[in-house]
Amino acid sequence: MTETNWFSEDAATFGDRLAAAREAAGLQQKELAAQIGVKVETLIAWEHDLKEPRANRLQMLSGILGVSLSWLLTGDGEGPTDPGDVDVIPDDIAAILTEIRAVRTQIVQRTDRLAQLEKRLRAALKDS
């Protein structure tokens, strides 16, 4: 039996993989856009391969959606299960997973903010 990689570069685009991962995570476009701090229209453009996210947003997407960055970009690596292989997750476990993703997003955002503050501090020290 031949195993099909539904999300490989040959079978799917970045936008296809992003939409599949979002759906597998149980998130609506509006929810995911809010979590990563972009407009819904921007997320829709990514899913339709009209635009591409910057590296920091890719990292956030990977963390929130629980897939590897490599999988998002190429289809190789840790991604959601193939269509038809999805198990039903009990609501209490799904709620915990959603909360974990939200905390992961906050960590990424705070890391970005910390990097900005460090840059400002270095510039201020250099000017002193």
PDB file of C-alpha atoms in Angstrom:
ATOM      1  CA  MET A   1       0.000   0.000   0.000  1.00  0.00           C
ATOM      2  CA  THR A   2       1.370   3.410  -0.969  1.00  0.00           C
ATOM      3  CA  GLU A   3       1.210   6.119   1.674  1.00  0.00           C
ATOM      4  CA  THR A   4       0.095   9.498   0.345  1.00  0.00           C
ATOM      5  CA  ASN A   5       1.580  12.639   1.817  1.00  0.00           C
ATOM      6  CA  TRP A   6      -1.470  14.847   1.428  1.00  0.00           C
ATOM      7  CA  PHE A   7       0.430  17.960   2.385  1.00  0.00           C
ATOM      8  CA  SER A   8       3.718  17.576   0.473  1.00  0.00           C
ATOM      9  CA  GLU A   9       4.958  20.366  -1.784  1.00  0.00           C
ATOM     10  CA  ASP A  10       3.722  18.335  -4.770  1.00  0.00           C
ATOM     11  CA  ALA A  11       0.206  17.917  -3.390  1.00  0.00           C
ATOM     12  CA  ALA A  12      -0.432  21.126  -1.432  1.00  0.00           C
ATOM     13  CA  THR A  13       0.624  24.758  -1.140  1.00  0.00           C
ATOM     14  CA  PHE A  14       1.650  26.654   1.972  1.00  0.00           C
ATOM     15  CA  GLY A  15      -1.881  28.084   2.114  1.00  0.00           C
ATOM     16  CA  ASP A  16      -3.396  24.601   1.927  1.00  0.00           C
ATOM     17  CA  ARG A  17      -1.231  23.420   4.819  1.00  0.00           C
ATOM     18  CA  LEU A  18      -1.996  26.533   6.875  1.00  0.00           C
ATOM     19  CA  ALA A  19      -5.754  26.122   6.401  1.00  0.00           C
ATOM     20  CA  ALA A  20      -5.570  22.389   7.186  1.00  0.00           C
ATOM     21  CA  ALA A  21      -3.562  22.971  10.356  1.00  0.00           C
ATOM     22  CA  ARG A  22      -5.936  25.735  11.471  1.00  0.00           C
ATOM     23  CA  GLU A  23      -8.947  23.500  10.920  1.00  0.00           C
ATOM     24  CA  ALA A  24      -7.248  20.552  12.669  1.00  0.00           C
ATOM     25  CA  ALA A  25      -6.592  22.866  15.633  1.00  0.00           C
ATOM     26  CA  GLY A  26     -10.290  23.723  15.713  1.00  0.00           C
ATOM     27  CA  LEU A  27      -9.718  27.431  15.101  1.00  0.00           C
ATOM     28  CA  GLN A  28     -11.719  29.814  12.953  1.00  0.00           C
ATOM     29  CA  GLN A  29      -9.834  32.292  10.770  1.00  0.00           C
ATOM     30  CA  LYS A  30     -10.918  35.144  13.028  1.00  0.00           C
ATOM     31  CA  GLU A  31      -9.587  33.367  16.138  1.00  0.00           C
ATOM     32  CA  LEU A  32      -6.213  32.539  14.625  1.00  0.00           C
ATOM     33  CA  ALA A  33      -5.792  36.023  13.181  1.00  0.00           C
ATOM     34  CA  ALA A  34      -6.478  37.543  16.607  1.00  0.00           C
ATOM     35  CA  GLN A  35      -4.012  35.213  18.302  1.00  0.00           C
ATOM     36  CA  ILE A  36      -1.158  36.182  15.994  1.00  0.00           C
ATOM     37  CA  GLY A  37      -2.112  39.847  15.741  1.00  0.00           C
ATOM     38  CA  VAL A  38      -3.058  40.179  12.071  1.00  0.00           C
ATOM     39  CA  LYS A  39      -6.234  41.113  10.243  1.00  0.00           C
ATOM     40  CA  VAL A  40      -8.520  38.303   9.102  1.00  0.00           C
ATOM     41  CA  GLU A  41      -7.989  39.496   5.529  1.00  0.00           C
ATOM     42  CA  THR A  42      -4.250  38.926   5.930  1.00  0.00           C
ATOM     43  CA  LEU A  43      -4.760  35.375   7.157  1.00  0.00           C
ATOM     44  CA  ILE A  44      -7.166  34.698   4.290  1.00  0.00           C
ATOM     45  CA  ALA A  45      -4.546  35.991   1.831  1.00  0.00           C
ATOM     46  CA  TRP A  46      -1.997  33.581   3.346  1.00  0.00           C
ATOM     47  CA  GLU A  47      -4.416  30.668   3.073  1.00  0.00           C
ATOM     48  CA  HIS A  48      -5.108  31.550  -0.572  1.00  0.00           C
ATOM     49  CA  ASP A  49      -1.377  31.923  -1.315  1.00  0.00           C
ATOM     50  CA  LEU A  50      -1.795  35.584  -2.241  1.00  0.00           C
ATOM     51  CA  LYS A  51       0.688  36.729   0.418  1.00  0.00           C
ATOM     52  CA  GLU A  52       3.275  35.090   2.669  1.00  0.00           C
ATOM     53  CA  PRO A  53       3.795  35.709   6.384  1.00  0.00           C
ATOM     54  CA  ARG A  54       7.067  37.026   7.777  1.00  0.00           C
ATOM     55  CA  ALA A  55       9.376  34.688   9.686  1.00  0.00           C
ATOM     56  CA  ASN A  56       8.155  35.744  13.137  1.00  0.00           C
ATOM     57  CA  ARG A  57       4.542  35.073  12.136  1.00  0.00           C
ATOM     58  CA  LEU A  58       5.525  31.680  10.703  1.00  0.00           C
ATOM     59  CA  GLN A  59       7.040  30.781  14.044  1.00  0.00           C
ATOM     60  CA  MET A  60       3.885  31.889  15.856  1.00  0.00           C
ATOM     61  CA  LEU A  61       1.670  29.925  13.459  1.00  0.00           C
ATOM     62  CA  SER A  62       3.762  26.816  13.974  1.00  0.00           C
ATOM     63  CA  GLY A  63       3.481  27.071  17.747  1.00  0.00           C
ATOM     64  CA  ILE A  64      -0.215  27.864  17.881  1.00  0.00           C
ATOM     65  CA  LEU A  65      -1.181  25.191  15.380  1.00  0.00           C
ATOM     66  CA  GLY A  66       1.071  22.532  16.878  1.00  0.00           C
ATOM     67  CA  VAL A  67       2.915  21.751  13.638  1.00  0.00           C
ATOM     68  CA  SER A  68       6.572  22.063  12.751  1.00  0.00           C
ATOM     69  CA  LEU A  69       7.803  25.071  10.826  1.00  0.00           C
ATOM     70  CA  SER A  70       9.248  22.686   8.264  1.00  0.00           C
ATOM     71  CA  TRP A  71       5.844  21.094   7.757  1.00  0.00           C
ATOM     72  CA  LEU A  72       4.180  24.458   7.208  1.00  0.00           C
ATOM     73  CA  LEU A  73       6.747  25.380   4.579  1.00  0.00           C
ATOM     74  CA  THR A  74       7.267  22.058   2.789  1.00  0.00           C
ATOM     75  CA  GLY A  75       4.861  19.432   4.086  1.00  0.00           C
ATOM     76  CA  ASP A  76       7.731  17.429   5.625  1.00  0.00           C
ATOM     77  CA  GLY A  77       7.879  17.111   9.383  1.00  0.00           C
ATOM     78  CA  GLU A  78       5.304  17.105  12.150  1.00  0.00           C
ATOM     79  CA  GLY A  79       1.887  18.169  10.914  1.00  0.00           C
ATOM     80  CA  PRO A  80      -1.747  17.344  11.590  1.00  0.00           C
ATOM     81  CA  THR A  81      -3.053  13.923  10.690  1.00  0.00           C
ATOM     82  CA  ASP A  82      -4.065  13.208   7.106  1.00  0.00           C
ATOM     83  CA  PRO A  83      -7.686  13.794   6.111  1.00  0.00           C
ATOM     84  CA  GLY A  84      -9.880  10.929   7.284  1.00  0.00           C
ATOM     85  CA  ASP A  85      -7.505   9.951  10.105  1.00  0.00           C
ATOM     86  CA  VAL A  86      -8.731  12.560  12.584  1.00  0.00           C
ATOM     87  CA  ASP A  87      -9.722  11.204  15.992  1.00  0.00           C
ATOM     88  CA  VAL A  88     -12.415  12.928  18.008  1.00  0.00           C
ATOM     89  CA  ILE A  89     -10.859  14.788  20.928  1.00  0.00           C
ATOM     90  CA  PRO A  90     -12.992  15.149  24.051  1.00  0.00           C
ATOM     91  CA  ASP A  91     -14.055  18.739  24.759  1.00  0.00           C
ATOM     92  CA  ASP A  92     -12.106  18.986  28.033  1.00  0.00           C
ATOM     93  CA  ILE A  93      -8.870  17.939  26.340  1.00  0.00           C
ATOM     94  CA  ALA A  94      -9.533  20.244  23.375  1.00  0.00           C
ATOM     95  CA  ALA A  95      -9.998  23.142  25.817  1.00  0.00           C
ATOM     96  CA  ILE A  96      -6.656  22.361  27.461  1.00  0.00           C
ATOM     97  CA  LEU A  97      -4.944  22.199  24.062  1.00  0.00           C
ATOM     98  CA  THR A  98      -6.469  25.542  23.102  1.00  0.00           C
ATOM     99  CA  GLU A  99      -5.208  27.096  26.316  1.00  0.00           C
ATOM    100  CA  ILE A 100      -1.721  25.664  25.748  1.00  0.00           C
ATOM    101  CA  ARG A 101      -1.679  27.183  22.260  1.00  0.00           C
ATOM    102  CA  ALA A 102      -2.767  30.552  23.664  1.00  0.00           C
ATOM    103  CA  VAL A 103       0.016  30.489  26.269  1.00  0.00           C
ATOM    104  CA  ARG A 104       2.533  29.506  23.584  1.00  0.00           C
ATOM    105  CA  THR A 105       1.416  32.476  21.494  1.00  0.00           C
ATOM    106  CA  GLN A 106       1.806  34.823  24.455  1.00  0.00           C
ATOM    107  CA  ILE A 107       5.327  33.522  25.042  1.00  0.00           C
ATOM    108  CA  VAL A 108       6.293  34.164  21.416  1.00  0.00           C
ATOM    109  CA  GLN A 109       4.798  37.663  21.537  1.00  0.00           C
ATOM    110  CA  ARG A 110       6.595  38.468  24.792  1.00  0.00           C
ATOM    111  CA  THR A 111       9.860  37.162  23.342  1.00  0.00           C
ATOM    112  CA  ASP A 112       9.464  39.502  20.371  1.00  0.00           C
ATOM    113  CA  ARG A 113       8.708  42.406  22.721  1.00  0.00           C
ATOM    114  CA  LEU A 114      11.752  41.570  24.853  1.00  0.00           C
ATOM    115  CA  ALA A 115      13.968  41.601  21.749  1.00  0.00           C
ATOM    116  CA  GLN A 116      12.623  45.050  20.809  1.00  0.00           C
ATOM    117  CA  LEU A 117      13.314  46.397  24.291  1.00  0.00           C
ATOM    118  CA  GLU A 118      16.845  44.982  24.286  1.00  0.00           C
ATOM    119  CA  LYS A 119      17.502  46.674  20.948  1.00  0.00           C
ATOM    120  CA  ARG A 120      16.258  50.005  22.312  1.00  0.00           C
ATOM    121  CA  LEU A 121      18.403  49.592  25.436  1.00  0.00           C
ATOM    122  CA  ARG A 122      21.536  48.878  23.395  1.00  0.00           C
ATOM    123  CA  ALA A 123      20.860  51.945  21.239  1.00  0.00           C
ATOM    124  CA  ALA A 124      20.322  54.111  24.346  1.00  0.00           C
ATOM    125  CA  LEU A 125      23.546  52.821  25.959  1.00  0.00           C
ATOM    126  CA  LYS A 126      25.476  53.438  22.762  1.00  0.00           C
ATOM    127  CA  ASP A 127      24.203  57.023  22.597  1.00  0.00           C
ATOM    128  CA  SER A 128      25.113  57.708  26.271  1.00  0.00           C
TER     129      SER A 128
END
